[in-house]
Short mmCIF file of C-alpha atoms in Angstrom, two decimals:
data_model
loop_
_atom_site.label_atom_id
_atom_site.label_comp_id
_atom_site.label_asym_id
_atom_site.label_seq_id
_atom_site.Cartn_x
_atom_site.Cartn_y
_atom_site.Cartn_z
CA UNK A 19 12.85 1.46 -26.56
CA UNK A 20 12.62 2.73 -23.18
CA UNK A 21 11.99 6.53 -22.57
CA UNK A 22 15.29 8.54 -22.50
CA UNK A 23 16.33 10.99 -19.71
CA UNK A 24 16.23 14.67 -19.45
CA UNK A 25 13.54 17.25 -19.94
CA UNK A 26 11.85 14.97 -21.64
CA UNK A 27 10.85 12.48 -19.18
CA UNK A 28 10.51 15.40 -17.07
CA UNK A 29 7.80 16.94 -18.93
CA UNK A 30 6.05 14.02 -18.03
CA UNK A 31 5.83 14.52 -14.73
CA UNK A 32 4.66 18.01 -15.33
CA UNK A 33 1.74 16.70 -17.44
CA UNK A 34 0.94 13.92 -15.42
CA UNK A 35 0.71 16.35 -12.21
CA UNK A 36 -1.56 18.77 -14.31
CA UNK A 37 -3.46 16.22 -15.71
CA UNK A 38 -4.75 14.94 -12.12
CA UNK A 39 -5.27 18.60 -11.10
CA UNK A 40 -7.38 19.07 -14.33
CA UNK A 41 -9.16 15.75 -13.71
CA UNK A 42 -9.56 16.82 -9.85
CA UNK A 43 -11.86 19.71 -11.02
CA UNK A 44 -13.59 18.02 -14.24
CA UNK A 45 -14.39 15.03 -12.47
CA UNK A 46 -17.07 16.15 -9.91
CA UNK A 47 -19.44 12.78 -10.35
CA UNK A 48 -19.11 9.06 -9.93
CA UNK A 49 -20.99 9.13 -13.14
CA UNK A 50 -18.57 11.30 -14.68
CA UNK A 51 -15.30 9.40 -13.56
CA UNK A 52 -16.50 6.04 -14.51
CA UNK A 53 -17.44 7.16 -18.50
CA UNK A 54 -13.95 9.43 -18.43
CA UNK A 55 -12.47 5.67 -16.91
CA UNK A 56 -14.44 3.47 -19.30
CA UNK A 57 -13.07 5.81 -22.26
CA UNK A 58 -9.41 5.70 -21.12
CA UNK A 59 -9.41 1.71 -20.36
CA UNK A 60 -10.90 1.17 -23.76
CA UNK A 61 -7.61 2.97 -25.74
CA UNK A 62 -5.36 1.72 -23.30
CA UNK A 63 -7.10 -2.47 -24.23
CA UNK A 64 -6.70 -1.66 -27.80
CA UNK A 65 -3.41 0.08 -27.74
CA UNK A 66 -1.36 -1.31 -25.74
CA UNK A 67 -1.98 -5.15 -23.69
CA UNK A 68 -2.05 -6.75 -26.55
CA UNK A 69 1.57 -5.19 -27.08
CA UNK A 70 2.71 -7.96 -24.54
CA UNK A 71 3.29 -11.70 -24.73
CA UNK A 72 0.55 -12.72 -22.62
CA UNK A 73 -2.50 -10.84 -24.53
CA UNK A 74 -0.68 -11.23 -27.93
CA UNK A 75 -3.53 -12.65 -30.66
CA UNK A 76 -6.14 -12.46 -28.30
CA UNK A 77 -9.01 -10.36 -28.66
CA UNK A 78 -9.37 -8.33 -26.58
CA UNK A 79 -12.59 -5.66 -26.45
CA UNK A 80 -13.95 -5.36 -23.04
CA UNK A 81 -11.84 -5.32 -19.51
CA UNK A 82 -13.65 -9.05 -18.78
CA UNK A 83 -12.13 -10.59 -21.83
CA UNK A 84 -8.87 -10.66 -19.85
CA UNK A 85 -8.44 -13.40 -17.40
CA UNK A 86 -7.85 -12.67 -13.73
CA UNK A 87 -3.82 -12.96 -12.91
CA UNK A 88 -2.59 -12.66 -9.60
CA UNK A 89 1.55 -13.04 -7.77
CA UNK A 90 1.93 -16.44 -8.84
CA UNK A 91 0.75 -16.24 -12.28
CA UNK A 92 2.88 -13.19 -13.08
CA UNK A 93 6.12 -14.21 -11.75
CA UNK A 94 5.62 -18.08 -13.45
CA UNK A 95 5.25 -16.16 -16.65
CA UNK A 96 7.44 -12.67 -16.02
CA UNK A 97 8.72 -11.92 -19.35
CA UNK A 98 5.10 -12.49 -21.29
CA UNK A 99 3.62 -9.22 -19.06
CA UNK A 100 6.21 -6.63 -20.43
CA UNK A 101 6.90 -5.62 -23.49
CA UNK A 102 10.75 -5.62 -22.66
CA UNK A 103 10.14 -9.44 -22.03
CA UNK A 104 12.93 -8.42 -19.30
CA UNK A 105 12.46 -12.10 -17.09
CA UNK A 106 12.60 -12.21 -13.91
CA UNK A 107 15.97 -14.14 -13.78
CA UNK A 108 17.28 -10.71 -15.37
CA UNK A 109 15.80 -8.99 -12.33
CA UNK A 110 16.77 -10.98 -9.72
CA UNK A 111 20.56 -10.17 -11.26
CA UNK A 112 20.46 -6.63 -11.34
CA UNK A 113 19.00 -6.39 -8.37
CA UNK A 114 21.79 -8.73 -6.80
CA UNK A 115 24.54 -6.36 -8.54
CA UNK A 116 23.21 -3.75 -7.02
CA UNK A 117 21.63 -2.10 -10.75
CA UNK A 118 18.25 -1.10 -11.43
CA UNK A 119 17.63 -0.75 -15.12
CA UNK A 120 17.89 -3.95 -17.49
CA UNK A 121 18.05 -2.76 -20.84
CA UNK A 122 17.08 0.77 -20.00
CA UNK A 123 14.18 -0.17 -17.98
CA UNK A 124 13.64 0.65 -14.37
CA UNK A 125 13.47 -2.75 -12.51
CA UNK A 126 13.09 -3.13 -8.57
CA UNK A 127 11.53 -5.80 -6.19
CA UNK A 128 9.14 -5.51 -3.67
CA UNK A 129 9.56 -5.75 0.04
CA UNK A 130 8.25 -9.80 0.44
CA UNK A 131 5.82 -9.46 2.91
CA UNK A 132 3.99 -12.35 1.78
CA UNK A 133 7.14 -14.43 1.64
CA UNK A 134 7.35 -13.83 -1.66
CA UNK A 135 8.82 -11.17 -3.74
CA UNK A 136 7.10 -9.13 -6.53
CA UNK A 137 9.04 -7.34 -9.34
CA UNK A 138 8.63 -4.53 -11.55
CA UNK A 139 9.73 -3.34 -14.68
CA UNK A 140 8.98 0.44 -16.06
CA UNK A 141 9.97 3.05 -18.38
CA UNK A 142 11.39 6.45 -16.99
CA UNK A 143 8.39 7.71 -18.69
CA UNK A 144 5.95 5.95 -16.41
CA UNK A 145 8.53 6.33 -13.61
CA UNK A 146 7.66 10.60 -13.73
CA UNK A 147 3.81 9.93 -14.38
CA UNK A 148 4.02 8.59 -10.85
CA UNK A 149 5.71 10.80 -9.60
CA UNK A 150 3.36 14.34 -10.88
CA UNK A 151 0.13 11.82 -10.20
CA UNK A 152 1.37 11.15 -6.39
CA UNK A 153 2.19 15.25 -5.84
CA UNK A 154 -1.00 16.13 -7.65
CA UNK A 155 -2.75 14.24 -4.75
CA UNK A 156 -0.56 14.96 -2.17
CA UNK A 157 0.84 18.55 -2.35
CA UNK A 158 -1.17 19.90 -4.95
CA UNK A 159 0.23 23.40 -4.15
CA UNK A 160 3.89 22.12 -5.24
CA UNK A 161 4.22 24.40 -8.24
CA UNK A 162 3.92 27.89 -6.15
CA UNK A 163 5.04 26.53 -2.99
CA UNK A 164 8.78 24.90 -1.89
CA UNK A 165 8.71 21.82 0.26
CA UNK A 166 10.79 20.37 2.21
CA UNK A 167 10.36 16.64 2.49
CA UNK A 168 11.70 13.37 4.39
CA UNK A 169 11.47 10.28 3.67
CA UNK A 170 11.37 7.10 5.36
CA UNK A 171 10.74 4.36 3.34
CA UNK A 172 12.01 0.69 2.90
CA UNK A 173 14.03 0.14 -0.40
CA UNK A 174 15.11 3.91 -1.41
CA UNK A 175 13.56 3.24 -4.85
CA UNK A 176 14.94 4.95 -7.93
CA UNK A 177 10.88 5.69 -7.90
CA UNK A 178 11.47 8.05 -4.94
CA UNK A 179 14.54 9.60 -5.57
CA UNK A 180 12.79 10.65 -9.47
CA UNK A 181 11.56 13.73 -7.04
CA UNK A 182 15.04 14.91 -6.53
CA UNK A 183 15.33 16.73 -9.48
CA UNK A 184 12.29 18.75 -9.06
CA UNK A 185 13.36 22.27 -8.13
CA UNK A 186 10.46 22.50 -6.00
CA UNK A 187 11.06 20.24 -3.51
CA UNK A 188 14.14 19.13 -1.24
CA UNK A 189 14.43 16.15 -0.23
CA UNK A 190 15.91 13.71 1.94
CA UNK A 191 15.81 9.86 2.78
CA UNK A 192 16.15 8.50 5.95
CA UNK A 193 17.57 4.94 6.38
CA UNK A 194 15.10 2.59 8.34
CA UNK A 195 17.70 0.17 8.82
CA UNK A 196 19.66 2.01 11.00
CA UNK A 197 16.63 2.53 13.15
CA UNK A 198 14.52 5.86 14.17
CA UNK A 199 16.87 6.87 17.04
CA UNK A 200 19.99 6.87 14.86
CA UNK A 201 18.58 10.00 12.83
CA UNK A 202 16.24 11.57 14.45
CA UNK A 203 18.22 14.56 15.66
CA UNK A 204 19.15 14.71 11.92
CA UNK A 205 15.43 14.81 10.90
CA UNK A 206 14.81 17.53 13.30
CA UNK A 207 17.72 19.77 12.25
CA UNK A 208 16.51 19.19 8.29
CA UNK A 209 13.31 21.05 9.80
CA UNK A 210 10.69 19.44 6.89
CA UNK A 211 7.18 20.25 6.43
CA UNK A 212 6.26 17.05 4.99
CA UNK A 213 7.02 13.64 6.60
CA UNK A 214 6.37 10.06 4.77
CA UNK A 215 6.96 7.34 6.77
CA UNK A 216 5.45 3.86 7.89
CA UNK A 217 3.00 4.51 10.36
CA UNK A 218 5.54 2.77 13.68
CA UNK A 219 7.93 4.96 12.43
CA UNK A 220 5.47 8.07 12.75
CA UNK A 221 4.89 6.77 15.97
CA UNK A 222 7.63 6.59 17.65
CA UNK A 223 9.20 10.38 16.23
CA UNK A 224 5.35 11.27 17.40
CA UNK A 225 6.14 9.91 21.44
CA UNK A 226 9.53 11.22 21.71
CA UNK A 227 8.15 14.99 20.41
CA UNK A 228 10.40 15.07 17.38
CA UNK A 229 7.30 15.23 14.98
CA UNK A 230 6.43 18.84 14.05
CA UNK A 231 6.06 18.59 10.58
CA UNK A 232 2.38 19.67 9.18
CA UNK A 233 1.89 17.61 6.66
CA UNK A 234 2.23 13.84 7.96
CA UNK A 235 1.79 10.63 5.66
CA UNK A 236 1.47 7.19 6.61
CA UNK A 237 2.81 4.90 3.72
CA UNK A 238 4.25 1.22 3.00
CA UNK A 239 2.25 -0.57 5.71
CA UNK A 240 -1.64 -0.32 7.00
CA UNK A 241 -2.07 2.23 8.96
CA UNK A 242 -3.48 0.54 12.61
CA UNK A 243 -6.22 2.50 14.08
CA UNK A 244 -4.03 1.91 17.14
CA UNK A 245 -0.86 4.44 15.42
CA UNK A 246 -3.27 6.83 14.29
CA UNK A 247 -4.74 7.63 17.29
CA UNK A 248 -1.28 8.15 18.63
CA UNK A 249 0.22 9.91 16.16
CA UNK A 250 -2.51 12.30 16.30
CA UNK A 251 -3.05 12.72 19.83
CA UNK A 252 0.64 13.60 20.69
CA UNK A 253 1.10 16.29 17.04
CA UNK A 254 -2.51 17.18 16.28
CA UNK A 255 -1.82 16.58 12.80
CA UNK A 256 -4.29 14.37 10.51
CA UNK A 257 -2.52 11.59 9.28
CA UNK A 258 -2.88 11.03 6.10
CA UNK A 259 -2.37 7.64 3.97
CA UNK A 260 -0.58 6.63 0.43
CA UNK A 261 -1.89 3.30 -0.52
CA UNK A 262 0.76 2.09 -2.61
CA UNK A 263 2.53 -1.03 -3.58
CA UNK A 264 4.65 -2.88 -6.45
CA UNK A 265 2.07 -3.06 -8.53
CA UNK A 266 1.15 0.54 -8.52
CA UNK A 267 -0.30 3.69 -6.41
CA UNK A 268 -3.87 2.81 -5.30
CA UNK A 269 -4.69 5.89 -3.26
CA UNK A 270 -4.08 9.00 -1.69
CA UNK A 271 -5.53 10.52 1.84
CA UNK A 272 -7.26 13.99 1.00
CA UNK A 273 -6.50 16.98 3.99
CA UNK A 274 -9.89 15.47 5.51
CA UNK A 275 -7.88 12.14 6.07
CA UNK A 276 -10.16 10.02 4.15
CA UNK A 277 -8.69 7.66 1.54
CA UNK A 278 -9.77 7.88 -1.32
CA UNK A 279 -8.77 5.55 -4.13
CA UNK A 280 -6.92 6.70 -7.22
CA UNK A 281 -9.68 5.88 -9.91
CA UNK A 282 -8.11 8.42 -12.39
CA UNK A 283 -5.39 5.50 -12.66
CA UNK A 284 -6.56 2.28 -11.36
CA UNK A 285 -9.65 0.59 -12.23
CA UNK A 286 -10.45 -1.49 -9.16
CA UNK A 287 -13.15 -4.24 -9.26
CA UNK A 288 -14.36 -5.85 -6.35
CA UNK A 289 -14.57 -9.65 -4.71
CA UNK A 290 -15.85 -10.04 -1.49
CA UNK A 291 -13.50 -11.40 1.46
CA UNK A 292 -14.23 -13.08 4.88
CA UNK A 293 -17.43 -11.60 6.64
CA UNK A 294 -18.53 -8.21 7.77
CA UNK A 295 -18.62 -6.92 3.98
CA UNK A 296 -14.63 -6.61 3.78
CA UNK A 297 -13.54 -7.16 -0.28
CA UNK A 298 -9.97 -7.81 -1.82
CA UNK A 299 -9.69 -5.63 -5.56
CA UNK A 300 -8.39 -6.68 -8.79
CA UNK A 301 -6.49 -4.11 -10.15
CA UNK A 302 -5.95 -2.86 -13.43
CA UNK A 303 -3.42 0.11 -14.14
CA UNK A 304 -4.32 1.95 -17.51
CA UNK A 305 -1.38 4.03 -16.97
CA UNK A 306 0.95 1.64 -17.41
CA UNK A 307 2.67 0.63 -20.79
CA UNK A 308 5.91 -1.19 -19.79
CA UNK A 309 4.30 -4.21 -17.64
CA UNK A 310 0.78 -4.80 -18.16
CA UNK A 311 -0.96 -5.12 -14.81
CA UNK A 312 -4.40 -6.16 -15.90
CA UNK A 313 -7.39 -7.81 -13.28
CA UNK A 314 -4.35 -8.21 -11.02
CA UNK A 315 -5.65 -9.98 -7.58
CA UNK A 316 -4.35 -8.24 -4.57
CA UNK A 317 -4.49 -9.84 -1.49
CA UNK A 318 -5.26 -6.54 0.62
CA UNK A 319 -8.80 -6.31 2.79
CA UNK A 320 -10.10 -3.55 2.56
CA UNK A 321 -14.15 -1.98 4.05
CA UNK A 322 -14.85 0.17 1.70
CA UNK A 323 -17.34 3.51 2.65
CA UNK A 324 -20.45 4.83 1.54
CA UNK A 325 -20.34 8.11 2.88
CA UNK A 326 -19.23 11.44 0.62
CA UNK A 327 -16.40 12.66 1.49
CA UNK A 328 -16.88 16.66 2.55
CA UNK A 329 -13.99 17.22 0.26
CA UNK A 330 -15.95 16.80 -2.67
CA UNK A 331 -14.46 13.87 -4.17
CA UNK A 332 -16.20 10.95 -6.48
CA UNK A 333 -12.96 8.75 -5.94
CA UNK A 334 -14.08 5.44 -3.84
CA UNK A 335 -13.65 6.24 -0.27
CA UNK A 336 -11.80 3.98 2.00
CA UNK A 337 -12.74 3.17 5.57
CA UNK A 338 -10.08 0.88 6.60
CA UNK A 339 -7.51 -1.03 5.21
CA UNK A 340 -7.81 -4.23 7.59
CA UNK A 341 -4.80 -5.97 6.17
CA UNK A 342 -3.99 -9.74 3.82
CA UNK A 343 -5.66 -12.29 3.04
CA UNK A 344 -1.87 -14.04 4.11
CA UNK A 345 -2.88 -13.34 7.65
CA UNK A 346 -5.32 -14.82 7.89
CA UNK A 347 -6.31 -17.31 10.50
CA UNK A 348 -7.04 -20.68 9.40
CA UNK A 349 -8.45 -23.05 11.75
CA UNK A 350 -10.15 -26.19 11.82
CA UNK A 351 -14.00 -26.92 13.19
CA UNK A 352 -15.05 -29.98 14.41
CA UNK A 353 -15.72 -31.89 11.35
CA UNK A 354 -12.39 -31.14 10.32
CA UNK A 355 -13.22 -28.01 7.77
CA UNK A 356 -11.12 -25.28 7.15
CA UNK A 357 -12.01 -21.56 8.35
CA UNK A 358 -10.86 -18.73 8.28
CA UNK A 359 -10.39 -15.27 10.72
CA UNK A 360 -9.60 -12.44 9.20
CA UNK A 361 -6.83 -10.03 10.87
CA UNK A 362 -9.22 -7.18 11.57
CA UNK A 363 -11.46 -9.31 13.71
CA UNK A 364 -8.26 -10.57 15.29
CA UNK A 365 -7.14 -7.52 16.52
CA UNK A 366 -10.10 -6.00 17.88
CA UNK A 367 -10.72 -9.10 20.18
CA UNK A 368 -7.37 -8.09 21.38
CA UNK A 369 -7.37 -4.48 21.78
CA UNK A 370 -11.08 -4.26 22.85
CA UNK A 371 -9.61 -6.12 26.09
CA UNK A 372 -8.40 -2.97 27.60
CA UNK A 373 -7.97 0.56 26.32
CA UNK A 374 -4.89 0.63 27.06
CA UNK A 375 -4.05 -2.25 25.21
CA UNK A 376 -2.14 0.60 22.08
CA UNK A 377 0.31 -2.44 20.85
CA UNK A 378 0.55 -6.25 20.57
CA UNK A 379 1.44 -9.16 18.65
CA UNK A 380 -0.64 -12.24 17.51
CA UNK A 381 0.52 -15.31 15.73
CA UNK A 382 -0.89 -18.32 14.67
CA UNK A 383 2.43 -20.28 14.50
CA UNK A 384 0.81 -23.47 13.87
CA UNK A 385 -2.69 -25.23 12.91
CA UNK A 386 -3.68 -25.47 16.88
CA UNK A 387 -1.04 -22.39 18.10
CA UNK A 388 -1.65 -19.21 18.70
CA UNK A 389 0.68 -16.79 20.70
CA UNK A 390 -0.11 -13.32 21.80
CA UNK A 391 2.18 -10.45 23.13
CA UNK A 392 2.00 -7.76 24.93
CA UNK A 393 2.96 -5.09 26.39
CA UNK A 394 4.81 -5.75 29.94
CA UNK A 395 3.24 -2.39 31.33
CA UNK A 396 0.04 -3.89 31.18
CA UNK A 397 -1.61 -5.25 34.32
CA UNK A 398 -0.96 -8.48 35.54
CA UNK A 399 -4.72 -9.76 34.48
CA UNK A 400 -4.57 -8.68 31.36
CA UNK A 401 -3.17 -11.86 29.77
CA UNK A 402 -6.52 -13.93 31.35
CA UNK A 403 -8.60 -11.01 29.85
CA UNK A 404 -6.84 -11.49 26.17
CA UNK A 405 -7.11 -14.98 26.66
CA UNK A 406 -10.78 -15.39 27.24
CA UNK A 407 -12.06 -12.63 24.32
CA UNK A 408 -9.64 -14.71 22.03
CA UNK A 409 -11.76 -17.88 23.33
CA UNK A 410 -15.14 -16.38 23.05
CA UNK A 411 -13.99 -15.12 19.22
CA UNK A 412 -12.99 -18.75 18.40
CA UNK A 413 -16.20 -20.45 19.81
CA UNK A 414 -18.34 -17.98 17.98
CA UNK A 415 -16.42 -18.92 14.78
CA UNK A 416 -16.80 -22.59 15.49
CA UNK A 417 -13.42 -23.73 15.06
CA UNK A 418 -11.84 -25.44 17.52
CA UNK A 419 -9.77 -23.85 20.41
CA UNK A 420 -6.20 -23.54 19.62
CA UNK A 421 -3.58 -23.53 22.50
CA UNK A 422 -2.85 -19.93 22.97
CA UNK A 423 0.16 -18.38 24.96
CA UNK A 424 0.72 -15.03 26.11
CA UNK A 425 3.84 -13.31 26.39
CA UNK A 426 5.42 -10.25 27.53
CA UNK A 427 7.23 -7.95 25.70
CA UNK A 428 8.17 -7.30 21.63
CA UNK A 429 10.51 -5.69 19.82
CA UNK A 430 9.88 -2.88 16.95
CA UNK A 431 11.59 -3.90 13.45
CA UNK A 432 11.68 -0.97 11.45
CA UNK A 433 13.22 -1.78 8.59
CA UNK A 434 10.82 -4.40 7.56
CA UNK A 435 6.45 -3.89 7.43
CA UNK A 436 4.83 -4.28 10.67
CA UNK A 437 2.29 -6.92 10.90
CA UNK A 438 0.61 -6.98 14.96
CA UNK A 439 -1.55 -9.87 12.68
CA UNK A 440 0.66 -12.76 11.25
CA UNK A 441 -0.01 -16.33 9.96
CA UNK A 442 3.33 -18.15 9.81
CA UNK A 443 2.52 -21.18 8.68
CA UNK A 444 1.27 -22.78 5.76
#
């Protein structure tokens, strides 16, 4: 059965917040995580994937005897990854009748980026883990201190709103959809110390001065090097990032602003992506019960970093998330061969231009088309300038030029993820 409501679910965000704490000062070594995490995947392999369809009969000892999965695999075969065996048919339906719980799960969709949707299905159990594991790592002081919080997020999950019944924290959603300038004033006269919010969204409150909050988070979309700076410059506030999607929360910025990925939760391993030493994770959530998320492939790139954090932490630092694999540029060389261009390498042939260059769009609409906008503020020369160092990136990649266009001028969707980097074709 699926948990039940009340104090009891509750609780469970109380332990699950205490928990990380506890682990947060246990946990001082890599060494030390990774025998804690080796421990904790090996209950949760015998316990409970083999509780689902998919792993039924199989034996299963070690994390590598289960077989990579990825989108595709998971949604061909929904039902066989939860022990519910709530299809996806069942979640498309609630979600068109406007529910979210099938059979007493929580069920929800994610936002499509990738043209295709993800779902979800979780207990309310597993619903208030999240929630204590996400304010363990980002307001750890939550149980002697009152916050007041807004959020600005696409799809007001059930998953967010589970914090409304803390007594500790207030809290209020803002709808993207109507756009930033339709509730800003609103924002301001809420007067909250904490702000979550896609990172164009940060932005923009940021340049019009209605950003005074002093704890800022960047979540839902990569946060560009490009908004950062921005953000930063006009609140002098550190900016820090929740790396989180459908299948799960994947990290959490410390008050340094580094990244730092939630190994207490996740086991990540690693395959390496494109050039320049960027890798894309598999992902396996010993946390959850409900839907079995095991060697998952993501399609995120991410540079991973070396250096120790001055906070102390053994969790994996994070340099830069540089986007998907979906946006990738493919392009053909002379012999007719596929490569690829990965979106961070993209963007810095673009942006490295001109300093002022601070937003843009680039789109490979087609095999041989690529169009680039910009900003009509810009000097006159600057679309020859973002020509040629688009040019020069191609040749050195050995693919073969592409007609490429330059525009003027863009509009800022905020209701759906920003990509500046976008393949749209297939």
């Amino acid at each position: 059965m699926a948990a039940g409501g009340g104090m009891s679910v509750a609780m469970n965000a109380a332990l699950a917040f205490l928990r990380t704490r506890w682990l947060a000062c246990q946990l001082r070594t890599a060494d030390g995580l990774h025998k804690w995490q080796s421990r904790r995947l090996a209950i949760w392999l015998r316990d409970s994937v083999p509780r689902v369809g998919a792993f039924a009969g199989q034996k299963i000892v070690r994390l590598r005897d289960v077989q990579p999965t990825d989108k595709a695999i998971l949604m061909a075969s929904f039902s066989t990854y939860n022990r519910a065996a709530v299809t996806a048919a069942e979640v498309r339906a609630a979600i068109d009748a406007g529910e979210d719980h099938v059979r007493g799960y929580l069920v929800g969709q994610s936002t499509g980026t990738s043209g295709n949707r993800g779902y979800y299905v979780i207990s309310d159990a597993e619903r208030f883990v999240w929630l204590g594991t996400i304010l363990a790592k980002a307001l750890p002081d939550v149980l002697w201190r009152r916050h007041r919080v807004a959020l600005a997020l696409p799809g007001f999950s059930t998953l967010y709103r589970s914090a409304e019944r803390g007594g500790r924290i207030r809290l209020r959603f803002f709808d993207l959809g109507l756009g930033v300038d339709a509730w800003a004033d609103d924002l301001t006269a809420f007067a909250p110390d904490t702000i979550v919010a896609p990172p164009k969204v940060l932005r923009r409150l940021a340049e019009s001065g209605r950003l005074t909050a002093p704890h800022l988070f960047s979540g839902a979309e990569v946060l560009d090097p490009l908004d950062r700076a921005a953000i930063e410059a006009a609140t002098g506030v550190t900016v820090r990032e929740i790396y989180m999607a459908t299948e799960g929360l994947f990290g959490v910025a410390c008050p340094h602003g580094t990244l730092h990925l939630a190994e207490d939760v996740v086991k990540f391993e690693w395959l390496p992506a494109g050039s320049g030493g960027l890798m894309t994770p598999l992902i396996t959530d010993f946390t959850r019960r409900t839907q079995i998320m095991a060697r998952y492939k993501m399609n995120d790139l991410i540079m991973l970093s070396d250096l120790r954090c001055p906070c102390g932490s053994p969790l994996q630092s994070v340099a830069r998330i540089e986007g998907r694999w979906d946006d990738a540029f493919e392009l053909q060389d002379a012999k007719g061969a596929w490569r690829m261009i990965t979106p961070d390498v993209l963007r810095n042939a673009v942006v490295d231009v001109d300093r002022a260059i601070t937003d843009f769009r680039i789109v490979q609409s087609a095999p041989d088309r690529v169009t680039v906008s910009l900003d009509p503020a810009l000097p006159q020369d600057t679309d020859a300038r973002v020509v040629a160092s688009l040019s020069a990136l191609f040749g050195r990649a050995g693919v073969l030029p592409p007609g490429i266009t330059v525009s003027r001028g863009f509009a800022v969707d905020f209701e759906h993820k920003l990509r500046r980097v976008r393949k749209e074709w297939c």
